PDB file of C-alpha atoms in Angstrom:
ATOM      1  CA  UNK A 167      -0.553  -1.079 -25.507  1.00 37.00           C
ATOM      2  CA  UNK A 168      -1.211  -3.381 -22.492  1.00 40.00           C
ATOM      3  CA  UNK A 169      -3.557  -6.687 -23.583  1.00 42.00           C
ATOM      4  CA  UNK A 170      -7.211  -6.098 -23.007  1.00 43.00           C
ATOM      5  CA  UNK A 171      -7.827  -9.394 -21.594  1.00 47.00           C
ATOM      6  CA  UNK A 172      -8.915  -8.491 -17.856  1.00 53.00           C
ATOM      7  CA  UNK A 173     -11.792  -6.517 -18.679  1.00 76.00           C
ATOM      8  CA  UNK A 174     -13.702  -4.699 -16.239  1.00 93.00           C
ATOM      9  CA  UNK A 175     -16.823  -3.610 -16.620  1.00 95.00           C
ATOM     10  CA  UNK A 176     -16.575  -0.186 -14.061  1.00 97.00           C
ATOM     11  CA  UNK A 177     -20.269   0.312 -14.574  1.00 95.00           C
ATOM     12  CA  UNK A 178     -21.166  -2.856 -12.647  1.00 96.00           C
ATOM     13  CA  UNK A 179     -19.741  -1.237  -9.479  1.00 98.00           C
ATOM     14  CA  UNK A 180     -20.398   1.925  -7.152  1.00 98.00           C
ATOM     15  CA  UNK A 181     -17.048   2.300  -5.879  1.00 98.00           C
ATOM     16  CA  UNK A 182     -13.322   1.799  -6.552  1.00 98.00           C
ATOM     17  CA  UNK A 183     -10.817   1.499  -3.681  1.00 98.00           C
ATOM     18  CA  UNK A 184      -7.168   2.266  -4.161  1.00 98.00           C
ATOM     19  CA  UNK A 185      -4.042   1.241  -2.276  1.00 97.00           C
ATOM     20  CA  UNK A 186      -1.466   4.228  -2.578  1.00 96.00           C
ATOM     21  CA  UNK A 187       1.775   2.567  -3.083  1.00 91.00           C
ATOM     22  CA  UNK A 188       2.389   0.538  -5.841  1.00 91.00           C
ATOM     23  CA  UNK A 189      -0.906   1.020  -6.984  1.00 96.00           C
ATOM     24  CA  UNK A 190      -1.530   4.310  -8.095  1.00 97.00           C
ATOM     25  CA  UNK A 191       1.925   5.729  -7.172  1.00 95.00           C
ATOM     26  CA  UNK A 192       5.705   4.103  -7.293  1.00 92.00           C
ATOM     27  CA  UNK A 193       6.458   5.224  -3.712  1.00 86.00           C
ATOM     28  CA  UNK A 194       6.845   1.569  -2.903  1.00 77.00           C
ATOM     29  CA  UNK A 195       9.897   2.118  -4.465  1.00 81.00           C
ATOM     30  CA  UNK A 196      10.542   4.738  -1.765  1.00 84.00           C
ATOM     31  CA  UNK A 197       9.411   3.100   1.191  1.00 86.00           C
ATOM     32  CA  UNK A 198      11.509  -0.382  -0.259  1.00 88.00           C
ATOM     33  CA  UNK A 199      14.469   1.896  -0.406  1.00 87.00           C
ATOM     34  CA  UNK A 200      13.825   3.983   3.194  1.00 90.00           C
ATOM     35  CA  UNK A 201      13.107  -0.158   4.836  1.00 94.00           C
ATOM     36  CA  UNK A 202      16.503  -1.516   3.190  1.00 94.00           C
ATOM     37  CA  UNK A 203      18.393   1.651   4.298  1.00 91.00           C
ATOM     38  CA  UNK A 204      16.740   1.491   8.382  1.00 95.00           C
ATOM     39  CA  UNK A 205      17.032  -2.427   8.428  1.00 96.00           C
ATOM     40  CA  UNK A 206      20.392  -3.192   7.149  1.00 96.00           C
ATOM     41  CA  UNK A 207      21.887  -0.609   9.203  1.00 94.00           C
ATOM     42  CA  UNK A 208      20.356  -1.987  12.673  1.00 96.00           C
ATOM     43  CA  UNK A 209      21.121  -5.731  11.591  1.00 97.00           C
ATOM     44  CA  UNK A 210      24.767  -4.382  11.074  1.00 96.00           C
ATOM     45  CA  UNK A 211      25.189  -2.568  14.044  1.00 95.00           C
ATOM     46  CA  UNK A 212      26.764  -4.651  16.866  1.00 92.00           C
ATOM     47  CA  UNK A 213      26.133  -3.146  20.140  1.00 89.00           C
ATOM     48  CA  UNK A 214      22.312  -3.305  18.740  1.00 93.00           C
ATOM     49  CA  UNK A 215      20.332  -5.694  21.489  1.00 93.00           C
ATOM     50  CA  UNK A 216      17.550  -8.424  20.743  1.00 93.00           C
ATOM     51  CA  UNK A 217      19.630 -11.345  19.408  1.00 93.00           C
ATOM     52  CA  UNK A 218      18.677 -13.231  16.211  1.00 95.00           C
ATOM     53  CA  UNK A 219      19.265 -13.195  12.855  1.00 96.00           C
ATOM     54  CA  UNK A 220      21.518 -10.514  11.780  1.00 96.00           C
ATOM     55  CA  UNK A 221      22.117 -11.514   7.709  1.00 97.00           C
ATOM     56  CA  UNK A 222      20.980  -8.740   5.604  1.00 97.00           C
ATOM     57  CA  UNK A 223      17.651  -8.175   5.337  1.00 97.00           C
ATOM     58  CA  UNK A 224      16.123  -7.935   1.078  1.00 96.00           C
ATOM     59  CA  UNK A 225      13.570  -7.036  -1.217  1.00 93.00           C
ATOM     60  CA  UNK A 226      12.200 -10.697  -0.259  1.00 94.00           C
ATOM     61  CA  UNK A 227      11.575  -9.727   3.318  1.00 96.00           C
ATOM     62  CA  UNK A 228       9.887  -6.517   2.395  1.00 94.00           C
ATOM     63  CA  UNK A 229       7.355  -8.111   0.195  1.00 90.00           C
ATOM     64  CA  UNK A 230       7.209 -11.724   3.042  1.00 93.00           C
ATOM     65  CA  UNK A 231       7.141  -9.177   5.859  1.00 95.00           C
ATOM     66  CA  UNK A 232       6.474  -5.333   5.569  1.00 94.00           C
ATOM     67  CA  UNK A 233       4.635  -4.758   2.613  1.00 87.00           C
ATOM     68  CA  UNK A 234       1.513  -3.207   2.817  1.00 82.00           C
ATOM     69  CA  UNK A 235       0.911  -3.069   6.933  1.00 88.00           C
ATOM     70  CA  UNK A 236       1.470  -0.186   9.328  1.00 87.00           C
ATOM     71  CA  UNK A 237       4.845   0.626   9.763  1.00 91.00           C
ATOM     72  CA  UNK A 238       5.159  -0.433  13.405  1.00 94.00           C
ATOM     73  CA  UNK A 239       3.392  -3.855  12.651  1.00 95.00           C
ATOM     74  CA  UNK A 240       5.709  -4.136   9.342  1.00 95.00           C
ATOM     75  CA  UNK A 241       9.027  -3.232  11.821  1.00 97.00           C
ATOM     76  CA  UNK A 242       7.669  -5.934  14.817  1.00 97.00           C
ATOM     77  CA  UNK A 243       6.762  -8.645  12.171  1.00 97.00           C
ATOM     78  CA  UNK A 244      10.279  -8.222  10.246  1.00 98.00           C
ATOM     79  CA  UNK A 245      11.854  -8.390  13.681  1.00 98.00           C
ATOM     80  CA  UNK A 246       9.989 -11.480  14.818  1.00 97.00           C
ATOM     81  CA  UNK A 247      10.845 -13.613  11.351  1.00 97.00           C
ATOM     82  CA  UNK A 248      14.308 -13.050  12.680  1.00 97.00           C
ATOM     83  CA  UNK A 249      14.274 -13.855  15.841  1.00 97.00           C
ATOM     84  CA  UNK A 250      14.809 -10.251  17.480  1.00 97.00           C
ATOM     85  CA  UNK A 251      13.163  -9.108  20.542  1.00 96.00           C
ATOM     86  CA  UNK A 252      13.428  -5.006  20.923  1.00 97.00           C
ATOM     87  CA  UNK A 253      11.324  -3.334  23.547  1.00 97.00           C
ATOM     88  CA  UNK A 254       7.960  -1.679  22.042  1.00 97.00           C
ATOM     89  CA  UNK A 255       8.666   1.574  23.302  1.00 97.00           C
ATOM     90  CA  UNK A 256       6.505   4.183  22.305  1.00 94.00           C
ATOM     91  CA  UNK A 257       4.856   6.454  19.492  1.00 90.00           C
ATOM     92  CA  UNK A 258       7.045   9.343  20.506  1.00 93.00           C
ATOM     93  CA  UNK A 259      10.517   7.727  20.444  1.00 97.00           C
ATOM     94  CA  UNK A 260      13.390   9.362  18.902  1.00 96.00           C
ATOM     95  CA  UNK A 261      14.488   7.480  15.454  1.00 95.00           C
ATOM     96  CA  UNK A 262      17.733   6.554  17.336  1.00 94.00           C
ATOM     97  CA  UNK A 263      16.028   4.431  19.773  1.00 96.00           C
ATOM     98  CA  UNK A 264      16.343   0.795  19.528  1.00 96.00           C
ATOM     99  CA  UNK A 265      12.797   0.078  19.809  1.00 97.00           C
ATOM    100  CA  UNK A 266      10.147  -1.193  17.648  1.00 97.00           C
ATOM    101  CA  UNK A 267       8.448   2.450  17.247  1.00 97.00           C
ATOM    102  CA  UNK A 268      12.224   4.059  17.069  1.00 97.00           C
ATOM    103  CA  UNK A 269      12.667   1.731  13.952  1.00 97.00           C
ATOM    104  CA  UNK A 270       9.721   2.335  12.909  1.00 96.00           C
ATOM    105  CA  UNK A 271      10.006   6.491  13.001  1.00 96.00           C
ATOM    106  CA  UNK A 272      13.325   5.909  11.717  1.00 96.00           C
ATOM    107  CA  UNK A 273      12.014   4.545   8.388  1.00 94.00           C
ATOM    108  CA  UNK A 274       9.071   7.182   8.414  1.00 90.00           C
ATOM    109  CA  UNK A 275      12.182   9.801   8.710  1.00 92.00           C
ATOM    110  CA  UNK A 276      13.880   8.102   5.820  1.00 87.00           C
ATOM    111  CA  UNK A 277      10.619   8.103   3.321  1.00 87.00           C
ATOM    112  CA  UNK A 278      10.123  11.674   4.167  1.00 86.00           C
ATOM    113  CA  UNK A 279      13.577  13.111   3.091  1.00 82.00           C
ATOM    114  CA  UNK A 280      13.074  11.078  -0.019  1.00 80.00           C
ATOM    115  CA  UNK A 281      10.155  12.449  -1.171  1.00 83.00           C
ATOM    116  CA  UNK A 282      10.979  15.759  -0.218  1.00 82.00           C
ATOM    117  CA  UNK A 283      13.886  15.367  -2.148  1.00 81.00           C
ATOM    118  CA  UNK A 284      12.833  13.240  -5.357  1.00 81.00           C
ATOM    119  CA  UNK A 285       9.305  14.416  -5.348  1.00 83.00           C
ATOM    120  CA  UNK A 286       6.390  11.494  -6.819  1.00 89.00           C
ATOM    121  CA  UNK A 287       4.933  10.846 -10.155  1.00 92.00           C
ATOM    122  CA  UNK A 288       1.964   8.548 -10.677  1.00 96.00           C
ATOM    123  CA  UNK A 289       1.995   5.941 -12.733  1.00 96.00           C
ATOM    124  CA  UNK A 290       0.625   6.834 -16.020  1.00 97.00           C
ATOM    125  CA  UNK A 291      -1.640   3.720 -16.476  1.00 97.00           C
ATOM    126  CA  UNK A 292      -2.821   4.631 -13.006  1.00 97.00           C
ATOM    127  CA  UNK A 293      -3.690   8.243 -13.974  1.00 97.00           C
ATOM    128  CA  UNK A 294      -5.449   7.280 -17.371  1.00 97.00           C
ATOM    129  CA  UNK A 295      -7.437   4.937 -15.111  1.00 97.00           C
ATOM    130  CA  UNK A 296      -8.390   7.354 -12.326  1.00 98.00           C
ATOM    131  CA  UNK A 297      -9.660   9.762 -15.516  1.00 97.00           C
ATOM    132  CA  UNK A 298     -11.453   6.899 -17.097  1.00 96.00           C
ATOM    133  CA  UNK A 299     -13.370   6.243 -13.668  1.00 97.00           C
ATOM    134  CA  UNK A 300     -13.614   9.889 -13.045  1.00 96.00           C
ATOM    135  CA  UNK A 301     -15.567  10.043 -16.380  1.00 96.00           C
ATOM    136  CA  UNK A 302     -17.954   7.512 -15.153  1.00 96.00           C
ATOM    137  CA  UNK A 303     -18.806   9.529 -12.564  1.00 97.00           C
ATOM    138  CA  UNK A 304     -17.578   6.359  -9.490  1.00 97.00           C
ATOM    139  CA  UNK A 305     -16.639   7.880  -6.409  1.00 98.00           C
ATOM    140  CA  UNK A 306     -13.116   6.439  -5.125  1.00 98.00           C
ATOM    141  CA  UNK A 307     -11.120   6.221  -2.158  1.00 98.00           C
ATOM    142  CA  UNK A 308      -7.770   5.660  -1.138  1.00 98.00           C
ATOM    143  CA  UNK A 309      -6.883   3.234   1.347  1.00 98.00           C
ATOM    144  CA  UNK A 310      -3.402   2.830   2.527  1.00 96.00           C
ATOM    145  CA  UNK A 311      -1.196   2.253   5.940  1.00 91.00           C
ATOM    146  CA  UNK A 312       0.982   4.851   5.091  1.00 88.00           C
ATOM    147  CA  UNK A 313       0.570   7.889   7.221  1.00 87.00           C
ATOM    148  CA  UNK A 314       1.895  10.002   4.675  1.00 88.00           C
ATOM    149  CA  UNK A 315      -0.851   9.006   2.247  1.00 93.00           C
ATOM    150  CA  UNK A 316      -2.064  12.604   2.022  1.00 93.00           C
ATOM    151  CA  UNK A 317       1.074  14.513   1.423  1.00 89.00           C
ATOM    152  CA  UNK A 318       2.068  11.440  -1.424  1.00 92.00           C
ATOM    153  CA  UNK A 319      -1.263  12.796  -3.126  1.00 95.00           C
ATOM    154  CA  UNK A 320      -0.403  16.218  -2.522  1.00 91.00           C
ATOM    155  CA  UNK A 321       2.992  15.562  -4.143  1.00 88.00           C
ATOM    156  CA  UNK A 322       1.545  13.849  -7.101  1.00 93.00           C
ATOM    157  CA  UNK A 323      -0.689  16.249  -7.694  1.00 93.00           C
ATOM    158  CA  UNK A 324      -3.860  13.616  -7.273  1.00 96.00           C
ATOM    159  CA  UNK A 325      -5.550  14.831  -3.958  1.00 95.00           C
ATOM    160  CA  UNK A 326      -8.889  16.250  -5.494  1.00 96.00           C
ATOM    161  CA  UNK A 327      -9.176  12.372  -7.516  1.00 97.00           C
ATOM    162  CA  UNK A 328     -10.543  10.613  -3.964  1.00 98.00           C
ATOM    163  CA  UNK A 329     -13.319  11.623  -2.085  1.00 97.00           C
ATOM    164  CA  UNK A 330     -11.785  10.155   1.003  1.00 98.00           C
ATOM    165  CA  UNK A 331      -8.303   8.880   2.439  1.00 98.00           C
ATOM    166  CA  UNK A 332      -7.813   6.465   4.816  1.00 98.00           C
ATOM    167  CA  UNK A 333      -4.386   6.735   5.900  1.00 96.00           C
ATOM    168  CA  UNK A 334      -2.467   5.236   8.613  1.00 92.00           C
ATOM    169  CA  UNK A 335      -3.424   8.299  10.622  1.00 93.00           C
ATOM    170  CA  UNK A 336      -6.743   8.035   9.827  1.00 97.00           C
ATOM    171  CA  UNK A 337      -6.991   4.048  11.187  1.00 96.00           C
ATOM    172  CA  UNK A 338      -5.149   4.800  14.412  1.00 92.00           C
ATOM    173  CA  UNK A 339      -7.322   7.357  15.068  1.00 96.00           C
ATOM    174  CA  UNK A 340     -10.729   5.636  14.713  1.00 97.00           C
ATOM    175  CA  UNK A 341      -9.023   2.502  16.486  1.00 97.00           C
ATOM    176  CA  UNK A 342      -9.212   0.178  12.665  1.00 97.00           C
ATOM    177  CA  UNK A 343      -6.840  -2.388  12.627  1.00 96.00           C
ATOM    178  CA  UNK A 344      -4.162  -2.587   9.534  1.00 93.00           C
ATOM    179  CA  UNK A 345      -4.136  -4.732   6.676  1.00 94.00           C
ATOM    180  CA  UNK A 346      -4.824  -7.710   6.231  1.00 95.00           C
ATOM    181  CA  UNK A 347      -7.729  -7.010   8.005  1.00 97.00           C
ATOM    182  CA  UNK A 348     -10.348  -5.645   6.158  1.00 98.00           C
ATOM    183  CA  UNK A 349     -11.609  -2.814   8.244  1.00 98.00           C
ATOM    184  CA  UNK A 350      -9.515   0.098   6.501  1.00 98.00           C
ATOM    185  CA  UNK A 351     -11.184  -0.609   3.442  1.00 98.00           C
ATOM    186  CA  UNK A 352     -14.495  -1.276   4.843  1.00 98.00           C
ATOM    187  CA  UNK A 353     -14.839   2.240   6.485  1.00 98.00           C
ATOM    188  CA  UNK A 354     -13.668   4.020   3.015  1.00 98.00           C
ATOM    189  CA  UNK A 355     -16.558   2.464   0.903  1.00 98.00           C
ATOM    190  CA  UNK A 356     -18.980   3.293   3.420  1.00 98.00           C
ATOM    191  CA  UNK A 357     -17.681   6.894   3.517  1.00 98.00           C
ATOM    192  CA  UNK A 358     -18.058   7.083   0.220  1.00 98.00           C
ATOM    193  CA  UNK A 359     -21.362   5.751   0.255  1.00 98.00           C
ATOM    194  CA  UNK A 360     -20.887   2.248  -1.263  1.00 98.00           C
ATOM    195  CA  UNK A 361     -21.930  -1.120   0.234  1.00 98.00           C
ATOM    196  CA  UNK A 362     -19.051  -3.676   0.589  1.00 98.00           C
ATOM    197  CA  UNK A 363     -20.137  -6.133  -2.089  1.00 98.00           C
ATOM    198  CA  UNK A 364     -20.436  -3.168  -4.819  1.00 98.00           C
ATOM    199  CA  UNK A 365     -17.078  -1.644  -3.894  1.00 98.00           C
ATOM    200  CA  UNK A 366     -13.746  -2.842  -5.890  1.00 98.00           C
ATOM    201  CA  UNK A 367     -10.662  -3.427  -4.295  1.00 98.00           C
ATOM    202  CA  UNK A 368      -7.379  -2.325  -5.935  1.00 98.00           C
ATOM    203  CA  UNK A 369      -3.968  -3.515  -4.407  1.00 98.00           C
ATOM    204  CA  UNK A 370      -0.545  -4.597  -4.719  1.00 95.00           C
ATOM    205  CA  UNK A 371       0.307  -6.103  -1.629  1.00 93.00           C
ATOM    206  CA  UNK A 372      -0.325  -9.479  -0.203  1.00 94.00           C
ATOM    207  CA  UNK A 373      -1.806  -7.920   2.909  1.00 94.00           C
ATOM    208  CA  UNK A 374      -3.620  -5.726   1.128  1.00 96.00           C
ATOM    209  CA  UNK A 375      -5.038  -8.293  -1.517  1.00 97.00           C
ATOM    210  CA  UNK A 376      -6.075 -10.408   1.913  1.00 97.00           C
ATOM    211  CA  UNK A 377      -7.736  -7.641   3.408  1.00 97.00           C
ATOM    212  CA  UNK A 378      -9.868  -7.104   0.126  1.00 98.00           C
ATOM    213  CA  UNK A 379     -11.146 -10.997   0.182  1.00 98.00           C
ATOM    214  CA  UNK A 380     -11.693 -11.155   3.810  1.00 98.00           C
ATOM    215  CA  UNK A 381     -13.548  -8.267   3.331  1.00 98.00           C
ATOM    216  CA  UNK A 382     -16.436  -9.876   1.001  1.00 96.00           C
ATOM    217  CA  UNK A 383     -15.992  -7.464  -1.763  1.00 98.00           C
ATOM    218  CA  UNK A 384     -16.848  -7.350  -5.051  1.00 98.00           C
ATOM    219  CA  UNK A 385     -13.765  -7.303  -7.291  1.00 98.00           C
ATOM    220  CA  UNK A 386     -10.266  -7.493  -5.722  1.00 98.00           C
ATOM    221  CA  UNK A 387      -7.724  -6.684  -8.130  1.00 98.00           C
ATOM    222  CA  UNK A 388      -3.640  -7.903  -7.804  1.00 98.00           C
ATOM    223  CA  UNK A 389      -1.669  -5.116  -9.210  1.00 97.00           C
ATOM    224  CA  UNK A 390       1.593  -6.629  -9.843  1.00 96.00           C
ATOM    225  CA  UNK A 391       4.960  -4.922  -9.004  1.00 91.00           C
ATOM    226  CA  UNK A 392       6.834  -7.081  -7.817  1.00 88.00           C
ATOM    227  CA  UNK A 393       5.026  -9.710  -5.633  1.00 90.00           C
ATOM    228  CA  UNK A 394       4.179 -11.608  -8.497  1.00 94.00           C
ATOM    229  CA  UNK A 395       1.182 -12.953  -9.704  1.00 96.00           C
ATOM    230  CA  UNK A 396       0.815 -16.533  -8.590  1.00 97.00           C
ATOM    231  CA  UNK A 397       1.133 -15.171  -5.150  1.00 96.00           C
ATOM    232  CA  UNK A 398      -1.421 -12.399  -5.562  1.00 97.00           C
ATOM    233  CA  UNK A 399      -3.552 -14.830  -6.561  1.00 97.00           C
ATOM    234  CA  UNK A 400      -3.328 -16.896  -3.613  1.00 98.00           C
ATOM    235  CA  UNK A 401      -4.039 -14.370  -1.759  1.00 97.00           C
ATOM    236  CA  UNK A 402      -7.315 -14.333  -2.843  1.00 98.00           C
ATOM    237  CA  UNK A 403      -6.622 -11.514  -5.960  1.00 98.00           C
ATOM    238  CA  UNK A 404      -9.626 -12.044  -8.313  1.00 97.00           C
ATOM    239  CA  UNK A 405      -7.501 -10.656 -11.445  1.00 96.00           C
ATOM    240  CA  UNK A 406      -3.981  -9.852 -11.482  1.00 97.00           C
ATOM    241  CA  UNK A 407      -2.492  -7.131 -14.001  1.00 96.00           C
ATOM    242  CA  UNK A 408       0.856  -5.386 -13.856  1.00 95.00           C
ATOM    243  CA  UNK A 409      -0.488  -2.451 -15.127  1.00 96.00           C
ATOM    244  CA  UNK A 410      -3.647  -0.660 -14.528  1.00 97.00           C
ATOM    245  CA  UNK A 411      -3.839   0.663 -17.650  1.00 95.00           C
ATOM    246  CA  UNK A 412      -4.872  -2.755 -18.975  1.00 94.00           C
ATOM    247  CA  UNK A 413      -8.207  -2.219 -16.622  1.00 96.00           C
ATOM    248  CA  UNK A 414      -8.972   0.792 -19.759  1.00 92.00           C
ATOM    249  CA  UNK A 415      -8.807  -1.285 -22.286  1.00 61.00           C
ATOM    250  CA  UNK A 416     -12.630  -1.303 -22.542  1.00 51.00           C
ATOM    251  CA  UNK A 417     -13.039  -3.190 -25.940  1.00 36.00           C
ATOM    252  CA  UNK A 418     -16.579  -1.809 -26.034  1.00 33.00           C
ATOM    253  CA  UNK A 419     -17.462  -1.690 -22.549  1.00 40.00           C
ATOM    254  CA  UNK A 420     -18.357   1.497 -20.924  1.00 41.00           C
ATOM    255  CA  UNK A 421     -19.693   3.006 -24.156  1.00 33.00           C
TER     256      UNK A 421
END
């Protein structure tokens, strides 16, 4: 059983805050795989434009880079640690086009055929903590740039867990700017009815662990998969586990 040092005492809160991937459900894994494949295959084609860097891009520029953000921001800031300079283009460009929002619906393209294909599990410490906070009675959220945050749920059989989701979709449509900003995560605890400074924060990614201290709230917890802990934690992560079921280890809390 994971070590029930990081204690959390659930009660002393009014809301819990997810991130999707990597937090409650390994389709980091996924979008890590659907990033390498888009990536690697512009940086190796020759006739692409923009100059730069052109060595192979790695798991180390996913988590420097891409994790956590919108896609588009996660494709231009990638692009710009290499020197590249594509056109913007725009929202509706085909996945062949070589600009920042073809890349970018390239990757979405990629993700999609995977999960349609592989299908999602949760994590299993992430499900025994969603029941052990469902049993409290906390309302939670999901907060996550991905705009295929609801169909993950769907696929994981976890949409009736959150009584809201604030996907990429949802923050492009209200106008909220991405992670590391705060304001995703802001707008799900009030829509769930929870000030700021009561609400926990639950992430995995640096942006996302940024966007949960600038934020001012309560608890902001590191989940780490891969990003590692020391970092996390400079990122302003209040506690860092690598598995959430360590967060149920209540050791006679909660009774």
């Amino acid at each position: 059983m994971p070590s029930p040092l990081p204690l959390v005492t659930w009660t002393d809160y009014d809301a819990v805050l997810f991130d999707l991937d990597g937090v409650v459900t390994p389709t980091a894994e996924v979008h890590m795989r659907a990033w390498s494949e888009m990536f690697n295959g512009f940086l190796a084609d020759p006739d692409a434009p923009g100059g730069g860097d052109r060595s192979p891009y790695t798991d180390q520029d996913y988590f420097d880079h891409v994790d956590g953000k919108p896609r588009y921001d996660g494709v231009r800031d990638f692009l710009a640690s290499r020197g590249i300079e594509l056109p913007e283009g725009s929202a509706d460009d085909a996945p062949e086009a070589l600009t920042v929002t073809g890349l970018g619906n390239r990757k979405n393209d990629a993700f999609n055929a995977v999960l349609e294909r592989d299908g999602v599990k949760a994590y299993p410490g992430s499900v025994l903590l969603l029941d052990h906070l469902r049993d409290l009675g906390l309302p939670l959220a999901v907060v996550s740039s991905s705009q295929n945050a609801p169909s993950v749920l769907e696929a994981a059989g976890l949409s009736d867990r959150f009584r809201t989701v604030v996907s990429g979709a949802v923050a492009e449509e209200l106008g909220l700017p991405g992670k590391p900003a705060p304001d995703t995560f802001v707008h799900a605890a009030h829509e769930v009815g929870a000030a700021v400074d009561r609400s926990v924060v639950l992430e995995d990614a640096v942006s996302g662990v940024r966007a949960g201290a600038a934020g001012g709230f309560a608890l902001v917890i590191g989940v780490d998969r891969g990003a590692g802990e020391q970092v996390l934690t400079d990122a302003g992560a209040d506690l860092v586990v690598s598995d959430l079921a360590a967060l149920v280890e209540d050791g006679g809390q909660d009774q």
